[in-house]
Amino acid sequence: MDPSDQKLFTVVDFVIFGVLLAASLGIGLYHALSGGRQRTTQEFLMADRSMKCLPVSLSLIASFQSAVAIIGVPAEIYTHGTQYWFIGCAYILGLLIPAHVFIPILYRLRLSSAYQYLELRFSKPVRICGTLTFIFQMVIYMGVCVYTPAFALNAVTGFELWGTVLATGLVCTLYTTIGGLKAVIWTDVFQTLVMFAGQLAVIVVGVQKTGGVSEVWRKVWEGNRISALDLNPDPTERHTFWTLGVGGVFLMLSLYGVNQAQVQRYLSARTEKDAVRSCYMVFPSLQLALALSCVMGLVMFACYCGEDHSSKLGTASRDAMVISFVMDMLQGLPGLPGLFIACLFSAALSTISSAFNSLATVTMEDLIKPHFPAMTEARATLLSKALAMSYGLLCLAMAYLTHLMGDSVLQVALKIFGMVGGPILGLFCLGIFFPWANSTGALAGLGAGLAVAFWVGIGSIVTRSSGTKSLLPACGVVLLSDNTTTAIQTALVLMSFFLSSRPSGLKRFYSLSYMWYSAFNCSTVILIGLIISFLTGPMKAEDVTPGTVYPLLGKLLCFLPDLFQFNIFMSTSGAITGCRLQQL
């Protein structure tokens, strides 16, 4: 980027940014020196199961609303329009199902790691495989989360790229290591408020500088950024209502149902009711976060009118353009650029700290403690802190690899969750909903799910055509009459249909929308798992650990007489459940 185009931070901006880092460290230090002083693994990893629903819910938001979303969603809206906004429909089932299925089962089993469930339901090898898959997923994702804000900030302000990566990673590692889960949750609360404040400041100033709400609306409408409901059932279409509203449900379940970073927060709640309530409280906040990011993308389009700033920025990344827009809008308003950068790094810190703590938990509970049952509490706590620090340093190493990826950061992040999170979700669904699934079927299903996931994912990268760069429509076009506009749009659709070379065979398979990855891979695990389970002998009712199976059939057939339900469950899972009987 040309140094003359770089935006400068004022002293006030640096102060605000410094206050964020200092406050995060302060919260960690406070929890390191208060209460039990993080002397037990129960306090360090589970916050003594004493958290109320409000901080837990805000922490759940912060863990999901990473810097990837704050930068990636506005860039997506700017480039492709508001179709992505329909993912908000997936939040409904994506939070209701965890609240009523996953949380009750996992909370009542009094687990520390979600993957302990897999040993209770299946066997120790299944637990270890699930844990290793989760570790692989989160280590890669952490690299994206650390690199994203550092790269964007460097592209616009000239901040030293790897210096910023190191500062982010080390501060986060420090407060996570000394303060434990309580520090992570309370810094998440603080950082969530900073995130909302930063985004709101950009939107308010941006709307004012663009000429008001009506002017913003006129420009985005004329620029064709307002997307209608696309009901195209083609699974290779990148974003439609089905890919976002249905495929997005599976993505949300892999995040809010079985991901250790989120499950750990549910399990840290004082009661099961608090855990369920926190899941409900996430919904309006997630919708608000999505709305702020989408509106920010629309304001950005109205301001730039679809101009391509890649030559000025020295990079074709739309993600860097978001930071450029923010600095353009807030330049000359001391403190506000610093507030947004603080917002950006708050999102990064909250996500990374959640990952560090959850990785330390699963490594300790699933891989180390079972082999060293006589380990003292003091040594286990010290080892947990060392693990959190080690994962922090590993995260910094992964950040160096992230810049090699060619997609937008939003797409990269969702691909990671789809490719690896989908099979993990399938493994849990196999155990929770299908009482006859056995350990052999679970291992075979997970292996098949991961194999197919990487086959499709790597295939999509290898066969991705460079193509010509699409030009964004300007927002100063002359509006035609409705009939003329409709006729032109119809002609363009028909022309693109006949002229475009649609992939066929394997290439079409590789063209599957990344939003379907979670659903496809989850279904693969369940299907293969059930087939292998029946071939090797389904699990008997008496061998299923009580409390590990959800009475799905009973819920679906609750209109039938109780005696009939009783007979069904005696022949399948041995779980005596009906509409009026207590849920597992």
C-alpha atoms as one frame of an Amber mdcrd trajectory, in Angstrom:
protein
   0.000   0.000   0.000   1.187   3.521  -0.818   2.339   5.142   2.459   0.518
   8.334   1.476  -2.789   6.393   1.556  -2.210   4.912   4.998  -4.398   6.206
   7.818  -2.746   7.431  10.975  -3.628   6.723  14.574  -3.705   9.655  16.971
  -2.486   9.499  20.543  -6.111   9.101  21.730  -6.555   6.085  19.440  -3.446
   4.431  20.833  -4.649   5.130  24.377  -8.059   3.515  23.731  -6.449   0.497
  22.083  -3.985   0.216  24.972  -6.812   0.441  27.524  -8.487  -2.568  25.877
  -5.384  -4.726  26.217  -4.707  -3.456  29.758  -8.314  -4.098  30.849  -8.223
  -7.634  29.461  -4.983  -8.325  31.321  -6.430  -6.701  34.452  -9.459  -8.992
  34.442  -7.172 -11.998  34.111  -4.965 -10.768  36.945  -7.995 -10.109  39.175
  -9.277 -13.668  38.799  -5.763 -15.039  39.277  -5.538 -13.322  42.683  -9.162
 -13.618  43.881 -11.393 -16.514  44.952  -9.537 -19.793  44.938  -6.697 -18.222
  42.920  -7.075 -20.853  40.172  -5.514 -23.559  42.362  -7.819 -26.360  41.197
  -8.643 -27.664  37.736 -12.345 -27.281  38.619 -11.863 -23.520  39.072  -9.345
 -23.020  36.260 -11.199 -25.041  33.609 -14.856 -24.887  34.774 -15.078 -21.606
  36.822 -16.276 -23.740  39.773 -19.609 -24.160  37.898 -20.678 -20.870  39.457
 -21.412 -18.578  36.490 -24.775 -16.823  36.001 -26.643 -16.902  32.703 -25.935
 -13.282  31.587 -22.118 -13.454  31.501 -22.318 -16.956  30.028 -24.621 -15.773
  27.209 -22.392 -12.776  26.368 -19.385 -15.080  26.381 -21.189 -17.440  23.989
 -21.695 -14.518  21.592 -18.098 -13.335  21.856 -16.788 -16.838  21.126 -18.750
 -16.944  17.863 -18.564 -13.252  16.869 -14.866 -13.248  16.042 -12.856 -10.704
  14.074 -13.563 -12.993  11.111 -17.273 -12.064  11.333 -16.700  -8.346  12.000
 -14.477  -8.026   8.923 -15.791 -10.883   6.796 -19.555 -10.206   6.910 -19.374
  -6.521   5.777 -16.977  -7.602   2.992 -19.455 -10.330   1.961 -22.390  -7.882
   1.886 -20.354  -5.284  -0.031 -19.367  -7.834  -2.682 -22.422 -10.085  -3.009
 -25.378  -8.295  -1.404 -27.620  -9.151   1.546 -28.300 -12.823   0.716 -25.959
 -13.864   3.552 -28.318 -12.146   6.037 -30.701 -15.117   5.682 -28.331 -17.152
   7.850 -30.157 -15.469  10.737 -33.032 -17.908  10.048 -30.711 -20.772  10.978
 -30.123 -19.255  14.423 -33.629 -20.320  15.533 -33.241 -24.107  15.259 -29.479
 -23.781  15.702 -30.069 -22.602  19.290 -33.367 -24.331  20.153 -31.980 -27.824
  19.531 -28.881 -27.327  21.749 -31.074 -25.794  24.486 -33.469 -28.747  24.594
 -31.299 -31.680  23.511 -27.549 -31.235  23.927 -27.395 -29.041  27.059 -29.713
 -31.219  29.248 -27.833 -34.410  28.378 -24.325 -32.998  28.797 -25.132 -30.956
  31.924 -26.804 -33.834  33.783 -23.803 -36.074  33.153 -21.642 -33.493  35.055
 -18.860 -33.553  32.453 -15.817 -31.305  32.143 -15.185 -32.142  28.490 -17.875
 -32.727  25.884 -15.828 -35.677  24.639 -16.211 -37.538  27.930 -19.728 -38.178
  26.618 -18.291 -40.195  23.735 -16.573 -42.602  26.144 -19.745 -42.986  28.226
 -21.821 -43.641  25.113 -19.302 -45.579  23.006 -15.728 -46.255  24.163 -12.393
 -44.632  25.005 -11.010 -44.871  21.400 -14.047 -42.901  20.144 -13.432 -40.263
  22.829  -9.759 -39.916  21.866 -10.562 -39.667  18.138 -13.218 -37.006  18.826
 -10.805 -35.031  20.991  -7.993 -35.120  18.413 -10.407 -34.014  15.669 -11.539
 -31.047  17.780  -7.946 -30.049  18.574  -7.080 -30.121  14.861 -10.111 -27.957
  14.033  -9.473 -25.303  16.677  -5.726 -24.981  16.108  -6.320 -24.176  12.424
  -9.198 -21.790  13.210  -7.131 -19.933  15.815  -4.573 -19.104  13.150  -7.301
 -17.483  11.026  -8.629 -15.512  14.026  -5.225 -14.102  14.982  -4.094 -13.335
  11.446  -7.298 -11.657  10.214  -7.267  -8.391  12.225  -3.471  -8.126  12.074
  -3.414  -8.442   8.270  -6.230  -5.944   7.742  -4.691  -3.441  10.146  -1.300
  -3.772   8.461  -2.791  -3.264   4.990  -4.403   0.037   5.962  -2.362   1.602
   8.753   1.080   0.101   8.150   1.182  -1.509  11.611   3.874  -4.188  11.697
   1.998  -7.357  10.729   3.747  -9.974  12.815   4.273  -7.541  15.670   0.495
  -7.183  15.883   0.037 -10.969  15.662   2.482 -11.463  18.533   0.866  -8.743
  20.686  -2.617 -10.234  20.206  -1.531 -13.808  20.828   0.677 -13.089  23.849
  -1.827 -10.842  25.681  -4.544 -13.432  25.163  -2.285 -16.301  26.230  -1.290
 -14.446  29.386  -4.757 -13.629  30.749  -6.104 -17.058  29.802  -3.198 -18.801
  31.524  -3.331 -16.838  34.771  -7.094 -16.247  35.085  -8.716 -19.456  33.830
 -12.285 -19.759  32.521 -13.638 -17.011  34.811 -11.185 -14.528  33.287 -12.083
 -15.724  29.782 -15.837 -15.301  30.391 -15.593 -11.872  32.042 -13.182 -10.525
  29.423 -15.662 -11.825  26.824 -18.399  -9.739  28.492 -16.228  -6.600  28.385
 -15.067  -7.299  24.823 -18.631  -7.943  23.574 -19.681  -4.461  24.712 -16.619
  -2.964  22.984 -17.494  -4.871  19.781 -21.047  -3.516  19.650 -19.892   0.030
  20.461 -17.238  -0.019  17.728 -19.588  -1.284  15.012 -22.333   1.147  16.020
 -19.910   4.100  15.870 -18.862   3.200  12.310 -22.479   2.827  11.137 -23.678
   6.105  12.682 -20.769   8.159  11.301 -20.903   6.354   7.937 -24.632   7.030
   7.463 -24.140  10.678   8.376 -21.228  11.145   5.940 -23.072   9.337   3.133
 -26.051  11.689   3.365 -28.516   9.979   5.683 -30.487   6.741   5.826 -32.564
   7.502   2.707 -29.423   8.157   0.636 -27.802   4.942   1.817 -30.955   3.015
   0.925 -31.155   4.632  -2.532 -27.565   3.737  -3.366 -27.698   0.128  -2.174
 -31.027  -0.391  -3.979 -29.697   1.046  -7.230 -26.488  -0.928  -6.792 -28.523
  -4.168  -6.511 -27.180  -4.987  -3.042 -30.634  -5.835  -1.594 -31.102  -9.525
  -2.365 -34.499 -11.164  -2.724 -35.304 -14.580  -1.260 -33.436 -17.069  -3.468
 -35.204 -20.458  -3.339 -32.912 -22.132  -5.883 -32.480 -25.726  -4.592 -29.137
 -26.218  -6.399 -26.636 -27.226  -3.646 -23.729 -25.866  -5.692 -25.084 -22.309
  -5.501 -22.888 -20.465  -3.004 -25.648 -18.707  -1.043 -29.388 -19.380  -1.292
 -32.105 -19.547   1.355 -31.599 -23.323   1.569 -27.807 -23.241   1.891 -28.014
 -20.557   4.584 -31.290 -21.384   6.338 -30.937 -25.195   6.326 -27.216 -25.784
   5.865 -26.645 -23.019   8.412 -28.602 -24.982  11.060 -26.006 -27.764  10.945
 -23.213 -25.194  11.132 -24.848 -23.639  14.216 -25.328 -27.068  15.817 -21.642
 -27.873  15.320 -20.830 -24.549  17.037 -23.448 -24.257  19.782 -24.285 -27.923
  20.327 -21.043 -29.899  20.534 -18.110 -27.485  20.265 -16.103 -27.665  23.499
 -15.583 -23.874  23.601 -19.362 -23.404  23.898 -20.188 -26.561  25.866 -17.645
 -25.535  28.500 -19.626 -22.339  29.090 -22.883 -24.237  29.487 -21.220 -26.562
  31.985 -19.808 -23.617  33.964 -23.351 -22.342  34.697 -24.689 -22.737  38.243
 -27.740 -24.741  37.210 -29.115 -26.450  34.123 -31.795 -23.739  33.904 -29.098
 -21.064  33.772 -27.323 -22.973  31.011 -30.518 -23.270  28.930 -31.437 -19.645
  29.625 -28.022 -18.458  28.464 -28.582 -20.287  25.165 -31.922 -18.490  24.717
 -30.337 -15.131  25.538 -27.772 -15.613  22.784 -30.433 -15.456  20.047 -31.342
 -11.720  20.106 -27.696 -10.752  20.613 -26.552 -12.872  17.655 -29.266 -11.318
  15.485 -28.098  -7.855  16.583 -24.466  -8.720  15.814 -25.442 -10.053  12.367
 -27.566  -6.968  11.648 -24.752  -4.575  12.632 -22.248  -6.370  10.386 -24.661
  -6.475   7.428 -25.701  -2.828   7.797 -22.034  -1.875   7.988 -21.466  -3.621
   4.643 -24.394  -1.725   3.089 -23.135   1.634   4.394 -19.703   0.778   3.022
 -21.226   0.091  -0.406 -23.203   3.335  -0.317 -20.011   5.221   0.509 -17.762
   3.631  -2.133 -20.467   2.914  -4.750 -18.898  -0.401  -5.647 -15.442   1.025
  -6.410 -12.511  -1.379  -6.499  -9.872  -0.154  -4.021  -7.489  -3.088  -4.437
  -4.897  -1.066  -6.342  -4.876   1.654  -3.697  -4.649  -0.862  -0.866  -2.017
  -2.993  -2.561  -4.172  -6.095  -1.995  -7.295  -7.560  -3.605  -8.655  -8.513
  -0.186 -12.139  -7.178   0.541 -11.348  -7.751   4.198  -8.649  -5.044   4.110
 -11.143  -2.739   2.363 -13.421  -2.938   5.415 -10.657  -1.500   7.608  -9.933
   1.139   4.956 -13.612   2.153   4.988 -13.644   2.369   8.777 -10.555   4.571
   8.830 -11.992   6.772   6.055 -15.199   7.278   8.001 -13.641   7.839  11.407
 -10.544   9.808  10.371 -10.557  13.196  12.074 -12.685  11.942  14.960 -10.105
  11.307  17.726 -10.660   8.090  19.584 -13.168   6.471  17.221 -10.606   4.711
  14.972  -9.022   3.367  18.136 -12.452   2.240  19.365 -13.110   0.208  16.220
  -9.657  -1.361  16.206 -10.259  -2.177  19.879 -13.599  -3.694  18.773 -11.809
  -5.783  16.154  -9.158  -7.046  18.511 -11.762  -7.648  21.233 -13.453 -10.072
  18.859 -10.141 -11.776  18.125  -9.118 -11.979  21.789 -12.461 -13.399  22.930
 -12.455 -16.154  20.314  -8.815 -17.096  20.800  -9.013 -17.169  24.604 -12.061
 -19.456  24.377 -10.094 -21.762  22.094  -7.046 -21.822  24.396  -9.119 -22.699
  27.445 -11.219 -25.345  25.695  -8.134 -26.954  24.131  -6.400 -27.090  27.514
  -9.551 -28.679  28.980  -9.957 -31.462  26.406  -6.238 -32.238  26.405  -6.191
 -32.473  30.189  -9.475 -34.336  30.679  -9.414 -36.603  27.622  -5.753 -37.299
  26.884  -3.770 -36.870  30.120  -5.925 -37.550  33.207  -7.151 -40.991  32.045
  -3.514 -42.138  31.834  -2.394 -40.472  35.072  -5.317 -40.918  37.495  -3.058
 -40.430  40.552  -1.904 -36.955  39.497  -2.260 -34.392  42.315  -4.656 -31.456
  41.939  -1.832 -28.920  42.169   0.172 -30.603  39.428  -2.920 -31.014  37.223
  -3.718 -27.286  37.566  -0.140 -26.314  36.731  -0.170 -28.609  33.710  -3.506
 -27.114  32.546  -1.964 -23.624  32.630   1.093 -24.881  30.724  -1.219 -26.418
  28.107  -3.124 -23.121  27.682   0.189 -21.309  27.138   1.462 -23.959  24.717
  -1.663 -23.722  22.590  -1.249 -19.944  22.583   2.223 -20.252  21.104   1.036
 -22.882  18.607  -1.703 -20.465  17.531   0.937 -17.875  16.630   2.682 -20.429
  14.439  -0.606 -21.267  12.667  -1.170 -17.578  11.915   1.876 -17.674   9.624
   0.165 -20.316   7.465  -3.198 -18.547   7.203  -2.055 -15.931   4.696  -1.528
 -18.725   2.119  -5.304 -19.299   1.871  -7.009 -17.674  -1.097 -10.658 -17.339
   0.017 -12.175 -14.565   2.112 -11.608 -15.025   5.838 -15.338 -15.595   6.390
 -15.419 -18.425   3.856 -12.192 -19.961   5.178 -13.542 -19.977   8.749 -16.891
 -21.514   7.784 -15.148 -24.119   5.615 -13.019 -25.173   8.597 -16.115 -25.579
  10.789 -17.947 -27.445   8.031 -15.092 -29.797   7.120 -14.106 -30.726  10.686
 -17.044 -29.590  12.841 -19.569 -31.453  10.661 -18.108 -34.928  11.338 -17.859
 -34.142  15.084 -21.541 -33.125  15.085 -22.386 -36.351  13.240 -20.559 -38.393
  15.891 -22.571 -36.808  18.727 -25.871 -37.120  16.816 -25.124 -40.780  16.159
 -24.736 -41.392  19.889 -27.567 -39.179  21.138 -30.340 -40.048  18.653 -29.559
 -43.669  17.645 -29.354 -46.029  20.667 -28.385 -49.035  18.535 -25.205 -47.350
  17.172 -22.054 -49.022  18.505 -18.402 -48.068  18.960 -17.217 -49.680  15.717
 -19.881 -47.826  13.752 -18.931 -44.540  15.458 -15.234 -44.895  14.557 -16.019
 -45.953  10.976 -18.511 -43.104  10.584 -16.074 -40.481  11.892 -13.300 -41.779
   9.631 -15.594 -41.773   6.594 -16.935 -38.308   7.432 -13.454 -36.799   7.736
 -12.265 -38.554   4.554 -15.213 -37.235   2.526 -14.873 -33.779   4.111 -11.254
 -33.395   3.073 -11.914 -34.984  -0.310 -14.566 -32.364  -1.121 -12.717 -29.494
   0.576  -9.358 -30.119  -1.077 -11.088 -30.903  -4.367 -12.862 -27.535  -4.298
  -9.525 -25.753  -3.765  -7.718 -27.675  -6.523 -10.488 -27.286  -9.120 -11.349
 -23.674  -8.236 -11.110 -21.706 -11.475  -9.394 -18.346 -11.347 -12.031 -16.820
 -13.618 -12.391 -13.182 -14.410 -12.927 -10.744 -11.643 -16.550  -9.617 -11.521
 -17.133  -5.896 -11.588 -19.287  -4.452  -8.857 -22.249  -2.397 -10.089 -22.018
   1.306  -9.455 -24.711   2.914  -7.327 -25.237   5.896  -9.603 -27.080   4.126
 -12.396 -30.265   5.502 -13.905 -33.328   3.590 -12.759 -35.530   2.189 -15.521
 -39.215   1.398 -15.393 -40.268  -1.762 -13.609 -41.221  -3.564 -16.858 -37.937
  -2.663 -18.555 -35.929  -3.695 -15.497 -37.745  -7.036 -15.296 -37.197  -7.734
 -18.984 -33.485  -6.938 -18.762 -33.041  -9.082 -15.650 -34.838 -12.024 -17.324
 -32.665 -11.695 -20.422 -29.499 -11.563 -18.345 -30.511 -14.651 -16.339 -31.263
 -16.624 -19.529 -28.024 -15.451 -21.158 -25.933 -16.425 -18.141 -27.691 -19.816
 -18.015 -26.851 -20.651 -21.664 -23.391 -19.093 -21.791 -22.014 -20.187 -18.426
 -20.129 -23.459 -18.419 -21.570 -25.369 -15.475 -19.245 -27.957 -13.922 -20.110
 -31.611 -14.406 -19.119 -34.920 -12.859 -16.637 -34.680  -9.999 -16.131 -30.960
 -10.589 -19.801 -30.396  -9.830 -19.427 -32.472  -6.665 -16.471 -30.292  -5.657
 -18.599 -27.202  -6.345 -20.861 -28.000  -3.378 -21.562 -24.792  -1.435 -19.338
 -24.543   1.633 -22.487 -23.864   3.701 -23.584 -27.474   3.048 -20.303 -28.962
   4.324 -21.541 -29.417   7.910 -24.825 -31.065   6.863 -23.198 -33.304   4.248
 -20.370 -34.467   6.504 -22.667 -34.936   9.509 -25.039 -37.082   7.402 -22.106
 -39.149   6.103 -20.996 -39.984   9.659 -24.540 -40.991  10.709 -25.230 -43.077
   7.585 -21.914 -44.990   7.621 -22.072 -45.308  11.406 -25.524 -46.913  11.322
 -24.641 -49.285   8.464 -21.480 -50.530  10.192 -23.320 -50.794  13.531 -25.984
 -53.073  12.027 -23.363 -55.150  10.187 -21.287 -55.669  13.343 -24.243 -56.101
  15.700 -26.248 -53.174  17.110 -25.690 -52.132  20.708 -28.040 -53.811  23.162
 -30.352 -51.743  25.337 -28.717 -52.886  28.579 -25.261 -51.804  27.310 -26.298
 -48.174  26.720 -25.202 -45.905  29.590 -28.307 -44.303  31.183 -28.753 -40.634
  30.333 -26.707 -40.688  27.111 -29.592 -41.141  24.631 -32.276 -38.587  23.760
 -35.763 -40.151  23.317 -36.244 -38.752  19.813 -38.713 -41.439  18.742 -40.792
 -40.848  21.855 -40.952 -37.120  21.150 -41.985 -37.722  17.540 -44.640 -40.290
  18.537 -45.921 -38.569  21.673 -49.462 -38.535  20.293 -49.592 -42.350  20.561
 -50.789 -44.178  23.704 -48.217 -44.475  26.490 -48.229 -48.289  26.343 -47.278
 -48.256  22.652 -44.457 -45.785  23.327 -43.252 -48.024  26.160 -43.040 -51.043
  23.856 -41.181 -49.093  21.168 -38.529 -47.883  23.580 -38.109 -51.242  25.269
 -37.302 -52.734  21.870 -34.895 -49.987  20.771 -33.049 -48.226  23.546 -34.560
 -49.504  26.752 -35.349 -45.920  27.649 -38.850 -45.848  29.128 -40.063 -42.466
  27.963 -43.314 -40.911  26.916 -44.902 -37.511  26.680 -45.668 -37.476  30.366
 -42.543 -39.280  31.570 -39.479 -37.370  32.684 -36.975 -36.542  29.919 -33.519
 -38.055  30.141
